mmCIF file of C-alpha atoms and ligand atoms in Angstrom:
data_model
loop_
_atom_site.group_PDB
_atom_site.id
_atom_site.type_symbol
_atom_site.label_atom_id
_atom_site.label_comp_id
_atom_site.label_asym_id
_atom_site.label_seq_id
_atom_site.Cartn_x
_atom_site.Cartn_y
_atom_site.Cartn_z
ATOM 1 C CA MET D 1 0.019 0.041 0.051
ATOM 2 C CA ARG D 2 0.953 3.654 -0.430
ATOM 3 C CA ALA D 3 0.798 6.319 2.096
ATOM 4 C CA TYR D 4 1.727 10.044 2.011
ATOM 5 C CA ALA D 5 3.638 11.088 4.932
ATOM 6 C CA ILE D 6 5.414 13.994 6.507
ATOM 7 C CA THR D 7 9.032 12.612 7.114
ATOM 8 C CA CYS D 8 10.321 15.964 8.250
ATOM 9 C CA PHE D 9 8.399 18.980 9.507
ATOM 10 C CA CYS D 10 7.902 21.851 7.229
ATOM 11 C CA GLU D 11 8.495 19.708 4.128
ATOM 12 C CA PRO D 12 5.955 18.536 1.622
ATOM 13 C CA VAL D 13 4.453 15.080 2.156
ATOM 14 C CA VAL D 14 6.139 12.096 0.333
ATOM 15 C CA PRO D 15 4.785 8.747 -0.929
ATOM 16 C CA VAL D 16 5.840 5.904 1.249
ATOM 17 C CA ASP D 17 5.178 2.324 0.210
ATOM 18 C CA SER D 18 4.817 -0.517 2.770
ATOM 19 C CA ALA D 19 3.133 -4.009 3.071
ATOM 20 C CA ASP D 20 -0.595 -3.966 3.577
ATOM 21 C CA PRO D 21 -1.637 -3.817 7.240
ATOM 22 C CA GLN D 22 -2.827 -7.006 8.777
ATOM 23 C CA PRO D 23 -5.460 -6.433 11.530
ATOM 24 C CA THR D 24 -4.899 -7.866 14.954
ATOM 25 C CA GLY D 25 -7.283 -8.163 17.994
ATOM 26 C CA THR D 26 -10.179 -5.868 17.465
ATOM 27 C CA GLU D 27 -8.695 -3.878 14.601
ATOM 28 C CA VAL D 28 -10.457 -3.244 11.342
ATOM 29 C CA VAL D 29 -8.861 -2.074 8.102
ATOM 30 C CA VAL D 30 -10.583 0.331 5.726
ATOM 31 C CA GLU D 31 -9.494 0.879 2.083
ATOM 32 C CA VAL D 32 -9.609 4.839 1.911
ATOM 33 C CA THR D 33 -11.749 6.166 -0.815
ATOM 34 C CA ARG D 34 -12.136 9.725 0.557
ATOM 35 C CA CYS D 35 -10.095 11.860 3.001
ATOM 36 C CA GLY D 36 -10.684 15.575 3.723
ATOM 37 C CA VAL D 37 -7.894 17.925 3.896
ATOM 38 C CA CYS D 38 -7.939 20.124 7.180
ATOM 39 C CA HIS D 39 -6.404 23.246 8.554
ATOM 40 C CA THR D 40 -4.934 20.983 11.361
ATOM 41 C CA ASP D 41 -3.016 19.198 8.654
ATOM 42 C CA LEU D 42 -1.224 22.433 7.933
ATOM 43 C CA HIS D 43 -0.179 22.832 11.717
ATOM 44 C CA LEU D 44 0.964 19.129 11.588
ATOM 45 C CA GLN D 45 3.094 19.927 8.560
ATOM 46 C CA ASP D 46 4.467 23.035 10.241
ATOM 47 C CA GLY D 47 5.275 21.043 13.354
ATOM 48 C CA TYR D 48 4.030 23.567 15.710
ATOM 49 C CA TYR D 49 1.155 25.806 16.883
ATOM 50 C CA ASP D 50 1.443 29.522 17.336
ATOM 51 C CA LEU D 51 0.974 30.510 20.904
ATOM 52 C CA GLY D 52 1.392 34.149 20.253
ATOM 53 C CA GLY D 53 4.088 36.411 21.761
ATOM 54 C CA GLY D 54 6.828 34.585 19.848
ATOM 55 C CA LYS D 55 5.887 31.353 21.668
ATOM 56 C CA ARG D 56 5.346 28.030 19.890
ATOM 57 C CA LEU D 57 3.705 24.713 20.975
ATOM 58 C CA SER D 58 5.877 22.153 19.402
ATOM 59 C CA LEU D 59 4.179 18.928 18.186
ATOM 60 C CA VAL D 60 7.250 16.872 19.261
ATOM 61 C CA ASP D 61 6.529 18.056 22.737
ATOM 62 C CA ARG D 62 2.941 16.746 22.273
ATOM 63 C CA GLY D 63 4.323 13.413 21.344
ATOM 64 C CA ILE D 64 4.009 13.790 17.474
ATOM 65 C CA LYS D 65 7.040 12.673 15.706
ATOM 66 C CA PRO D 66 7.496 12.088 11.945
ATOM 67 C CA PRO D 67 6.829 10.081 9.942
ATOM 68 C CA VAL D 68 3.229 11.140 10.275
ATOM 69 C CA VAL D 69 0.627 10.001 7.748
ATOM 70 C CA MET D 70 -2.016 12.769 8.181
ATOM 71 C CA GLY D 71 -5.702 12.657 7.287
ATOM 72 C CA HIS D 72 -8.558 12.487 9.863
ATOM 73 C CA GLU D 73 -11.695 12.831 7.632
ATOM 74 C CA VAL D 74 -11.512 9.405 6.502
ATOM 75 C CA LEU D 75 -14.216 7.495 4.527
ATOM 76 C CA GLY D 76 -13.430 3.953 3.303
ATOM 77 C CA ARG D 77 -14.472 0.427 2.521
ATOM 78 C CA LEU D 78 -14.145 -2.107 5.332
ATOM 79 C CA VAL D 79 -11.760 -4.752 3.841
ATOM 80 C CA ALA D 80 -10.287 -6.675 6.766
ATOM 81 C CA LYS D 81 -11.056 -7.323 10.314
ATOM 82 C CA GLY D 82 -9.007 -8.738 13.300
ATOM 83 C CA PRO D 83 -10.033 -12.046 15.075
ATOM 84 C CA ASP D 84 -11.687 -10.116 17.940
ATOM 85 C CA ALA D 85 -13.353 -7.404 16.103
ATOM 86 C CA PRO D 86 -17.006 -7.420 16.943
ATOM 87 C CA ILE D 87 -18.500 -6.723 13.535
ATOM 88 C CA SER D 88 -20.352 -9.243 11.386
ATOM 89 C CA ASP D 89 -18.819 -10.612 8.126
ATOM 90 C CA ASP D 90 -21.646 -9.187 6.056
ATOM 91 C CA GLN D 91 -20.361 -5.622 6.860
ATOM 92 C CA VAL D 92 -17.118 -6.385 5.111
ATOM 93 C CA GLY D 93 -17.183 -4.593 1.800
ATOM 94 C CA LYS D 94 -19.503 -1.801 3.184
ATOM 95 C CA THR D 95 -18.379 1.898 3.220
ATOM 96 C CA PHE D 96 -18.115 3.754 6.543
ATOM 97 C CA LEU D 97 -17.078 7.109 7.869
ATOM 98 C CA VAL D 98 -14.284 6.637 10.556
ATOM 99 C CA TYR D 99 -14.506 8.580 13.891
ATOM 100 C CA PRO D 100 -10.937 9.778 14.255
ATOM 101 C CA TRP D 101 -10.802 11.370 17.701
ATOM 102 C CA ILE D 102 -9.819 8.230 19.447
ATOM 103 C CA GLY D 103 -8.515 8.135 23.121
ATOM 104 C CA CYS D 104 -6.966 5.416 25.370
ATOM 105 C CA GLY D 105 -10.467 3.766 25.705
ATOM 106 C CA THR D 106 -9.973 3.010 29.473
ATOM 107 C CA CYS D 107 -9.693 6.295 31.379
ATOM 108 C CA GLU D 108 -12.772 7.938 32.973
ATOM 109 C CA THR D 109 -13.041 10.531 30.236
ATOM 110 C CA CYS D 110 -13.143 7.823 27.563
ATOM 111 C CA LEU D 111 -15.597 5.738 29.508
ATOM 112 C CA ARG D 112 -17.865 8.722 29.766
ATOM 113 C CA GLY D 113 -17.642 8.877 25.935
ATOM 114 C CA ASP D 114 -15.436 11.975 25.491
ATOM 115 C CA GLU D 115 -12.498 10.243 23.878
ATOM 116 C CA ASN D 116 -11.723 13.511 22.103
ATOM 117 C CA LEU D 117 -10.683 14.911 25.411
ATOM 118 C CA CYS D 118 -8.602 11.959 26.586
ATOM 119 C CA ALA D 119 -5.200 12.827 28.101
ATOM 120 C CA LYS D 120 -3.475 10.062 26.156
ATOM 121 C CA PRO D 121 -5.043 10.775 22.610
ATOM 122 C CA SER D 122 -4.507 8.251 19.730
ATOM 123 C CA SER D 123 -6.222 10.318 17.078
ATOM 124 C CA LEU D 124 -6.194 9.010 13.540
ATOM 125 C CA GLY D 125 -3.915 11.105 11.250
ATOM 126 C CA VAL D 126 -2.339 12.862 14.213
ATOM 127 C CA PHE D 127 -1.038 10.278 16.785
ATOM 128 C CA ARG D 128 -1.492 7.335 14.619
ATOM 129 C CA PRO D 129 -1.550 6.735 10.773
ATOM 130 C CA GLY D 130 -4.519 8.434 9.024
ATOM 131 C CA GLY D 131 -6.296 8.559 5.783
ATOM 132 C CA TYR D 132 -3.643 10.012 3.396
ATOM 133 C CA ALA D 133 -3.161 6.439 2.358
ATOM 134 C CA ASP D 134 -4.634 3.513 0.405
ATOM 135 C CA LYS D 135 -5.371 1.826 3.654
ATOM 136 C CA CYS D 136 -6.035 2.874 7.340
ATOM 137 C CA VAL D 137 -6.113 0.695 10.457
ATOM 138 C CA VAL D 138 -8.873 1.564 12.947
ATOM 139 C CA PRO D 139 -8.543 0.033 16.424
ATOM 140 C CA HIS D 140 -12.155 -0.917 16.919
ATOM 141 C CA PRO D 141 -15.289 -1.215 14.689
ATOM 142 C CA LYS D 142 -17.184 0.894 17.146
ATOM 143 C CA TYR D 143 -15.433 3.937 15.398
ATOM 144 C CA LEU D 144 -17.151 3.080 12.064
ATOM 145 C CA VAL D 145 -20.300 5.183 11.356
ATOM 146 C CA ASP D 146 -22.841 4.135 8.709
ATOM 147 C CA VAL D 147 -23.343 7.068 6.263
ATOM 148 C CA THR D 148 -25.431 5.253 3.689
ATOM 149 C CA GLY D 149 -27.250 7.693 1.350
ATOM 150 C CA ILE D 150 -24.872 10.471 1.986
ATOM 151 C CA GLU D 151 -22.678 11.558 -0.863
ATOM 152 C CA PRO D 152 -19.240 10.156 -0.056
ATOM 153 C CA THR D 153 -17.030 13.246 -0.693
ATOM 154 C CA LEU D 154 -19.424 15.265 1.476
ATOM 155 C CA ALA D 155 -19.802 12.559 4.139
ATOM 156 C CA ALA D 156 -15.981 12.529 4.822
ATOM 157 C CA THR D 157 -16.043 16.211 5.990
ATOM 158 C CA TYR D 158 -18.385 15.415 8.804
ATOM 159 C CA ALA D 159 -15.755 13.595 10.853
ATOM 160 C CA CYS D 160 -13.783 16.934 11.640
ATOM 161 C CA SER D 161 -15.231 20.100 10.033
ATOM 162 C CA GLY D 162 -18.903 19.131 10.433
ATOM 163 C CA LEU D 163 -18.336 17.551 13.956
ATOM 164 C CA THR D 164 -16.295 20.495 15.228
ATOM 165 C CA ALA D 165 -18.935 22.979 14.188
ATOM 166 C CA TYR D 166 -21.706 20.686 15.612
ATOM 167 C CA SER D 167 -20.100 20.135 18.976
ATOM 168 C CA ALA D 168 -19.397 23.869 19.455
ATOM 169 C CA LEU D 169 -22.901 24.901 18.527
ATOM 170 C CA ARG D 170 -24.356 22.222 20.997
ATOM 171 C CA LYS D 171 -22.598 24.013 23.764
ATOM 172 C CA LEU D 172 -24.638 27.223 23.331
ATOM 173 C CA ASP D 173 -27.501 28.068 25.383
ATOM 174 C CA ILE D 174 -29.255 30.987 23.815
ATOM 175 C CA ASN D 175 -32.775 31.651 22.437
ATOM 176 C CA LYS D 176 -32.507 30.292 18.815
ATOM 177 C CA GLU D 177 -35.371 32.494 17.361
ATOM 178 C CA ARG D 178 -34.304 35.832 18.728
ATOM 179 C CA ASP D 179 -30.790 35.933 20.121
ATOM 180 C CA LEU D 180 -27.969 36.901 17.797
ATOM 181 C CA LEU D 181 -25.290 34.335 17.107
ATOM 182 C CA VAL D 182 -21.996 35.530 15.570
ATOM 183 C CA LEU D 183 -19.819 33.180 13.670
ATOM 184 C CA MET D 184 -16.252 34.307 12.977
ATOM 185 C CA GLY D 185 -14.823 32.995 9.776
ATOM 186 C CA ALA D 186 -16.440 31.251 6.816
ATOM 187 C CA GLY D 187 -13.862 28.822 5.700
ATOM 188 C CA GLY D 188 -14.608 24.970 5.711
ATOM 189 C CA VAL D 189 -15.531 24.611 9.388
ATOM 190 C CA GLY D 190 -17.190 28.035 9.653
ATOM 191 C CA LEU D 191 -19.444 27.444 6.682
ATOM 192 C CA SER D 192 -20.251 24.008 8.034
ATOM 193 C CA GLY D 193 -21.196 25.900 11.236
ATOM 194 C CA LEU D 194 -23.464 28.202 9.402
ATOM 195 C CA GLN D 195 -25.388 25.526 7.714
ATOM 196 C CA LEU D 196 -25.587 23.405 10.846
ATOM 197 C CA ALA D 197 -26.777 26.475 12.958
ATOM 198 C CA ILE D 198 -29.558 26.954 10.358
ATOM 199 C CA ALA D 199 -30.498 23.244 10.540
ATOM 200 C CA MET D 200 -30.381 23.286 14.451
ATOM 201 C CA GLY D 201 -32.921 26.156 14.245
ATOM 202 C CA TYR D 202 -30.836 29.364 14.795
ATOM 203 C CA ARG D 203 -32.581 32.168 12.999
ATOM 204 C CA ASN D 204 -30.467 35.258 13.662
ATOM 205 C CA ILE D 205 -26.838 34.523 12.489
ATOM 206 C CA ALA D 206 -24.129 37.081 11.540
ATOM 207 C CA VAL D 207 -21.085 35.835 9.817
ATOM 208 C CA ALA D 208 -17.643 37.615 9.905
ATOM 209 C CA ASP D 209 -15.031 37.077 7.345
ATOM 210 C CA ILE D 210 -12.189 39.373 5.882
ATOM 211 C CA ASP D 211 -12.541 37.748 2.406
ATOM 212 C CA PRO D 212 -15.460 39.084 0.379
ATOM 213 C CA ALA D 213 -15.925 35.885 -1.548
ATOM 214 C CA LYS D 214 -16.408 33.946 1.637
ATOM 215 C CA ARG D 215 -18.886 36.549 2.910
ATOM 216 C CA ASP D 216 -20.809 36.154 -0.393
ATOM 217 C CA LEU D 217 -20.853 32.413 0.135
ATOM 218 C CA ALA D 218 -21.993 32.974 3.867
ATOM 219 C CA GLN D 219 -24.854 35.266 2.448
ATOM 220 C CA SER D 220 -25.938 32.764 -0.151
ATOM 221 C CA ASN D 221 -25.971 29.980 2.536
ATOM 222 C CA GLY D 222 -28.378 31.754 4.722
ATOM 223 C CA ALA D 223 -26.472 34.228 6.948
ATOM 224 C CA THR D 224 -28.818 36.997 8.128
ATOM 225 C CA TYR D 225 -25.982 39.511 8.218
ATOM 226 C CA VAL D 226 -22.361 39.369 6.832
ATOM 227 C CA PHE D 227 -19.610 41.856 7.720
ATOM 228 C CA ASP D 228 -15.794 42.433 7.471
ATOM 229 C CA PRO D 229 -14.542 42.554 11.118
ATOM 230 C CA ARG D 230 -11.500 44.661 10.019
ATOM 231 C CA GLU D 231 -13.749 47.593 9.091
ATOM 232 C CA PRO D 232 -13.242 50.143 11.861
ATOM 233 C CA ASP D 233 -17.018 50.726 12.710
ATOM 234 C CA SER D 234 -17.976 47.029 12.137
ATOM 235 C CA ALA D 235 -18.918 46.397 15.851
ATOM 236 C CA SER D 236 -21.220 49.414 16.085
ATOM 237 C CA LYS D 237 -22.794 48.608 12.619
ATOM 238 C CA LEU D 238 -23.424 44.957 13.773
ATOM 239 C CA LEU D 239 -25.105 46.138 16.976
ATOM 240 C CA ALA D 240 -27.237 48.763 15.062
ATOM 241 C CA GLN D 241 -28.265 46.316 12.193
ATOM 242 C CA ALA D 242 -28.280 42.890 13.864
ATOM 243 C CA GLY D 243 -28.625 43.384 17.545
ATOM 244 C CA SER D 244 -26.485 42.665 20.610
ATOM 245 C CA VAL D 245 -24.423 39.437 20.430
ATOM 246 C CA ALA D 246 -25.599 36.612 22.765
ATOM 247 C CA ALA D 247 -22.945 34.248 21.642
ATOM 248 C CA ALA D 248 -19.972 34.031 19.268
ATOM 249 C CA VAL D 249 -18.218 30.906 17.873
ATOM 250 C CA ASP D 250 -14.813 31.728 16.620
ATOM 251 C CA PHE D 251 -13.774 29.352 13.768
ATOM 252 C CA VAL D 252 -10.534 31.275 13.190
ATOM 253 C CA GLY D 253 -9.130 31.385 16.733
ATOM 254 C CA ALA D 254 -6.710 34.347 16.102
ATOM 255 C CA LYS D 255 -6.044 37.239 18.374
ATOM 256 C CA ALA D 256 -8.047 39.616 16.075
ATOM 257 C CA THR D 257 -11.176 37.442 15.866
ATOM 258 C CA ALA D 258 -11.161 36.684 19.581
ATOM 259 C CA ASP D 259 -10.688 40.252 20.625
ATOM 260 C CA PHE D 260 -13.538 41.289 18.351
ATOM 261 C CA ALA D 261 -15.839 38.583 19.378
ATOM 262 C CA ILE D 262 -15.297 38.987 23.172
ATOM 263 C CA ALA D 263 -15.599 42.706 22.943
ATOM 264 C CA SER D 264 -18.941 42.370 21.142
ATOM 265 C CA LEU D 265 -20.570 40.134 23.514
ATOM 266 C CA ARG D 266 -23.573 41.409 25.577
ATOM 267 C CA LYS D 267 -23.584 40.852 29.315
ATOM 268 C CA GLY D 268 -24.031 37.182 30.086
ATOM 269 C CA GLY D 269 -22.740 36.335 26.599
ATOM 270 C CA THR D 270 -20.700 33.273 25.549
ATOM 271 C CA TYR D 271 -17.592 33.152 23.404
ATOM 272 C CA ILE D 272 -16.598 29.629 22.117
ATOM 273 C CA ALA D 273 -12.983 29.284 20.566
ATOM 274 C CA VAL D 274 -12.797 26.578 17.838
ATOM 275 C CA GLY D 275 -10.208 27.570 15.368
ATOM 276 C CA LEU D 276 -6.489 26.942 15.957
ATOM 277 C CA PHE D 277 -5.001 29.791 14.007
ATOM 278 C CA GLY D 278 -2.967 30.838 16.912
ATOM 279 C CA GLY D 279 -1.907 33.862 18.952
ATOM 280 C CA GLU D 280 -2.689 35.109 22.476
ATOM 281 C CA ILE D 281 -5.185 37.536 23.989
ATOM 282 C CA THR D 282 -5.092 39.714 27.169
ATOM 283 C CA LEU D 283 -8.122 40.186 29.320
ATOM 284 C CA SER D 284 -8.827 42.671 32.052
ATOM 285 C CA MET D 285 -10.377 40.789 34.923
ATOM 286 C CA PRO D 286 -13.078 43.201 36.305
ATOM 287 C CA PRO D 287 -15.038 43.422 33.125
ATOM 288 C CA LEU D 288 -15.032 39.490 32.824
ATOM 289 C CA VAL D 289 -16.844 39.492 36.060
ATOM 290 C CA GLN D 290 -19.108 42.463 35.565
ATOM 291 C CA ARG D 291 -20.174 41.431 32.031
ATOM 292 C CA ALA D 292 -20.469 37.907 33.451
ATOM 293 C CA ILE D 293 -19.305 36.471 30.078
ATOM 294 C CA THR D 294 -18.320 32.848 29.536
ATOM 295 C CA LEU D 295 -15.216 31.854 27.549
ATOM 296 C CA ARG D 296 -15.003 28.332 26.442
ATOM 297 C CA GLY D 297 -12.927 26.148 24.027
ATOM 298 C CA SER D 298 -14.328 23.437 22.014
ATOM 299 C CA TYR D 299 -12.234 20.672 20.538
ATOM 300 C CA VAL D 300 -13.662 18.452 17.568
ATOM 301 C CA GLY D 301 -16.476 16.288 19.155
ATOM 302 C CA ASN D 302 -17.247 12.885 20.700
ATOM 303 C CA LEU D 303 -18.416 9.765 18.815
ATOM 304 C CA ALA D 304 -22.030 10.238 20.177
ATOM 305 C CA GLU D 305 -22.182 13.814 18.691
ATOM 306 C CA LEU D 306 -20.841 12.536 15.362
ATOM 307 C CA LYS D 307 -23.779 10.001 15.239
ATOM 308 C CA GLU D 308 -26.320 12.767 16.101
ATOM 309 C CA LEU D 309 -24.763 14.879 13.370
ATOM 310 C CA ILE D 310 -25.017 11.980 10.794
ATOM 311 C CA ALA D 311 -28.699 11.509 11.815
ATOM 312 C CA LEU D 312 -29.388 15.117 11.192
ATOM 313 C CA VAL D 313 -27.633 15.044 7.797
ATOM 314 C CA LYS D 314 -29.796 11.964 6.911
ATOM 315 C CA LEU D 315 -32.891 13.878 7.785
ATOM 316 C CA GLY D 316 -31.979 16.176 4.772
ATOM 317 C CA LYS D 317 -31.936 19.282 6.935
ATOM 318 C CA LEU D 318 -28.537 20.350 6.042
ATOM 319 C CA LYS D 319 -27.419 22.246 2.855
ATOM 320 C CA PRO D 320 -24.431 20.336 1.533
ATOM 321 C CA LEU D 321 -21.062 22.025 2.029
ATOM 322 C CA PRO D 322 -19.254 22.902 -1.142
ATOM 323 C CA VAL D 323 -16.644 20.172 -1.542
ATOM 324 C CA GLU D 324 -14.056 19.515 -4.310
ATOM 325 C CA ALA D 325 -12.473 16.183 -5.016
ATOM 326 C CA VAL D 326 -8.787 16.021 -5.546
ATOM 327 C CA ALA D 327 -6.747 12.922 -6.639
ATOM 328 C CA PHE D 328 -4.603 11.495 -3.751
ATOM 329 C CA ASP D 329 -1.270 12.117 -5.537
ATOM 330 C CA ARG D 330 -2.163 15.837 -5.639
ATOM 331 C CA VAL D 331 -2.025 16.002 -1.912
ATOM 332 C CA ASN D 332 0.687 18.662 -1.678
ATOM 333 C CA ASP D 333 -1.302 20.806 -4.131
ATOM 334 C CA ALA D 334 -4.373 20.582 -1.906
ATOM 335 C CA LEU D 335 -2.309 21.543 1.224
ATOM 336 C CA GLN D 336 -0.776 24.450 -0.578
ATOM 337 C CA ARG D 337 -4.265 25.754 -1.806
ATOM 338 C CA LEU D 338 -5.601 25.525 1.666
ATOM 339 C CA ARG D 339 -2.521 27.372 3.108
ATOM 340 C CA ALA D 340 -3.172 30.169 0.540
ATOM 341 C CA GLY D 341 -6.667 30.563 2.077
ATOM 342 C CA LYS D 342 -8.219 30.150 -1.433
ATOM 343 C CA VAL D 343 -10.445 27.137 -0.630
ATOM 344 C CA GLN D 344 -14.207 27.636 -0.596
ATOM 345 C CA GLY D 345 -15.787 24.834 1.441
ATOM 346 C CA ARG D 346 -13.519 21.756 1.636
ATOM 347 C CA LEU D 347 -10.972 19.929 -0.456
ATOM 348 C CA VAL D 348 -11.202 16.105 -0.229
ATOM 349 C CA LEU D 349 -8.719 13.572 -1.541
ATOM 350 C CA ALA D 350 -10.668 11.038 -3.566
ATOM 351 C CA ARG D 351 -10.233 7.906 -5.642
HETATM 352 ZN ZN1 ZN E 1 -9.589 18.691 11.051
HETATM 353 ZN ZN1 ZN E 2 -8.691 7.991 27.735
#
């Protein structure tokens, strides 16, 4: 089989050939037919996250060492199962979406169902080989999700961009009919967030993006109000035209987006950080208390949430995210296009 791996941080991925994996224990093997290309992959390629103030979070310090086979939005055909894998033979040959945010499986957090928050993560495409490959080993069939009836290129994107947006939106507690929800960023995850917010019943949604093409896309996808947060009077215009901000979900996660969103919140409002662009913010303590605002992070989502999301998609309530299929051997091209910020929706490797 062939995989595309980072063999050295900051370098393009390279093809690496090896023998086909033989599943042991409860493992299953999927033949990858789709794999989404995510912003996280750019951070993996760089080898660090920007903490702001000249500080970096090195991936080596997080236990991630090359070679790394990236790719965590994996869709594939089940082709082999280990002797202890609890899945019936008639499932072999079927196509599944793979839940990638796998934990140790034994700690309290994992047993509660929040494997994405496990202190010893084993995520596909990050800590263990992912879907930029012909085949991918999944430790247990419980991570396979039935996506029958969903267009496969689109289905792949639900494992990260869809799930991340869904889990963040689920954490909100505002009036869906009346309260103003602000979404910062209309890239792949942000656009997913907009479509999901609409499907989940939010009726008053403002979307911020610095790129006019992405603002247009947000508008045509149902945003009530779009704006450029860099415009000097954007906050006062937002308040005048759309109302006070009850909650903001930051799909960028940069200093500028966080500063804007937190400053815009009304008293009692909630800010949820999702994006990993990087940077740092400074907060004065008294206003945090006096405004009684909530600041919260949200990292991908758990397996139960992915299943809820897929059920929502199957109900036909969600407008499909724009996706573009790219051949697996064009993976470096796809990563470069994403880095340049020129992707509308999501790029998905396909065969
Ligand atoms: Zn991702
Ligand atoms: Zn765990």
